[in-house]
PDB file of C-alpha atoms in Angstrom:
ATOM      1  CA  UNK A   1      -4.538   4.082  -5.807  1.00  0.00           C
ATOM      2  CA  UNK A   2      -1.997   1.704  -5.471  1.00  0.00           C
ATOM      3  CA  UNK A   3       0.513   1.541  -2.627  1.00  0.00           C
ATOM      4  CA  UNK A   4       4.107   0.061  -2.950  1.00  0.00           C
ATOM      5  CA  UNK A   5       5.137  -2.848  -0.742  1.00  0.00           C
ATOM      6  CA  UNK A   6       1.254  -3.575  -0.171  1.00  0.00           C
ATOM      7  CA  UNK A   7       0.192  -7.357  -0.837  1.00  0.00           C
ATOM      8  CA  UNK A   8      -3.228  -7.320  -3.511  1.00  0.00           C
ATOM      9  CA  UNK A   9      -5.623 -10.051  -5.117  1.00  0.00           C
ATOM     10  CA  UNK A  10      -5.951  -9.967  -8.813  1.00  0.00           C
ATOM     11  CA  UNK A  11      -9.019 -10.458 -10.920  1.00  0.00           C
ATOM     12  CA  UNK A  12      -7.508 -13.290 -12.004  1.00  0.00           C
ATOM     13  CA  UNK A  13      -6.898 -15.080  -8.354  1.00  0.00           C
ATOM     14  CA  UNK A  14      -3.236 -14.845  -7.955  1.00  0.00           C
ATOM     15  CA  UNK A  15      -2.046 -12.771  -4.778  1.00  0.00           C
ATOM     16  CA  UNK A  16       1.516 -10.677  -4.464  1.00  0.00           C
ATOM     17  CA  UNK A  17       3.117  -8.162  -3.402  1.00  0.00           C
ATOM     18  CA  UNK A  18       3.537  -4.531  -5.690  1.00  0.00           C
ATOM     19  CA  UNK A  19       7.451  -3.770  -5.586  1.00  0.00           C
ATOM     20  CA  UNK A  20       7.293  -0.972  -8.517  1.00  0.00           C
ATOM     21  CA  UNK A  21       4.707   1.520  -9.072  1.00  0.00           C
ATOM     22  CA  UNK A  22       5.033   2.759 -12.612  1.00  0.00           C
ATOM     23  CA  UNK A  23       3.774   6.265 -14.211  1.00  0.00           C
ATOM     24  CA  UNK A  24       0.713   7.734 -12.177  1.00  0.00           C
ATOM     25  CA  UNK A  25      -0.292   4.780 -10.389  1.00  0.00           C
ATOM     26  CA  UNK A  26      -1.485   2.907 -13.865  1.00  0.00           C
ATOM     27  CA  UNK A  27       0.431   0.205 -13.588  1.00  0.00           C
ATOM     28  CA  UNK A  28       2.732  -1.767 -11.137  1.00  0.00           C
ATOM     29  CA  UNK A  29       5.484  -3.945 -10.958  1.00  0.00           C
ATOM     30  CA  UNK A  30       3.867  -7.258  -9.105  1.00  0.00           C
ATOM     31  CA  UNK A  31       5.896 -10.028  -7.430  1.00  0.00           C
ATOM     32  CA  UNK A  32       3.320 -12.848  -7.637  1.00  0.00           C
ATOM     33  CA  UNK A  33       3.191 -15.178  -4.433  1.00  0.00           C
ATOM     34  CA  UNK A  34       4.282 -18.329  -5.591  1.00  0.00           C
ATOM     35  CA  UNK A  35       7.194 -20.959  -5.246  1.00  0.00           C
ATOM     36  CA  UNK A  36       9.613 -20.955  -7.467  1.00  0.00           C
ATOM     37  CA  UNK A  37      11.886 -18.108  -9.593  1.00  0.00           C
ATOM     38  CA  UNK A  38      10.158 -18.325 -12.753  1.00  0.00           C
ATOM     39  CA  UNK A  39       6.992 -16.319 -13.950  1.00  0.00           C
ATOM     40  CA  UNK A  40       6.970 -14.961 -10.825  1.00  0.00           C
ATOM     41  CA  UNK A  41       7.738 -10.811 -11.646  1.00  0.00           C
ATOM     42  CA  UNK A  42       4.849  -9.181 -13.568  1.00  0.00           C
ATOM     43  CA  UNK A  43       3.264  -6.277 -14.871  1.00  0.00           C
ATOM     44  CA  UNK A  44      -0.130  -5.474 -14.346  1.00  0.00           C
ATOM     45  CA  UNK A  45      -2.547  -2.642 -14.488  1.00  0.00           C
ATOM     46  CA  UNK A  46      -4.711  -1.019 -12.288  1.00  0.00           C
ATOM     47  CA  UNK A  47      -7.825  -2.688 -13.615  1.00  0.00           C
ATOM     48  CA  UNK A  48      -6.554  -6.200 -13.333  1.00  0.00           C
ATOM     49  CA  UNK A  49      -6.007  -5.646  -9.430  1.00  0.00           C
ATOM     50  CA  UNK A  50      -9.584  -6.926  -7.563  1.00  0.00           C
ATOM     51  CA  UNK A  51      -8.701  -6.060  -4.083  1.00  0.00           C
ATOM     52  CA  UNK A  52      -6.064  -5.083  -1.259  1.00  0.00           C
ATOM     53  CA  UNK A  53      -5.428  -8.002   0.725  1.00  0.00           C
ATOM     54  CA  UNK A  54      -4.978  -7.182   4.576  1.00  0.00           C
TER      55      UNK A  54
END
């Protein structure tokens, strides 16, 4: 399940934050950790997400 405000590792590498938690938990909103403004507000599903990140 994912959890709102929680940071998570993608399968791809990148790491962020999930600000929005859309429909049943299938997707998310996901601010990526990274410098700058742009690219960094995605959406992802729950199969792209590797691992919570403690």
């Amino acid at each position: 399940m994912i959890e709102l405000y929680e940071k998570y590792k993608l399968k791809d590498g990148r790491t962020g934050t999930v600000v929005e938690v859309l429909g049943n938990g299938e997707a998310c909103i996901f601010e990526i950790d990274k410098k700058g403004i742009e690219d960094r507000v995605v959406t992802v599903t729950r199969e792209e997400i590797s691992e919570k990140v403690s």
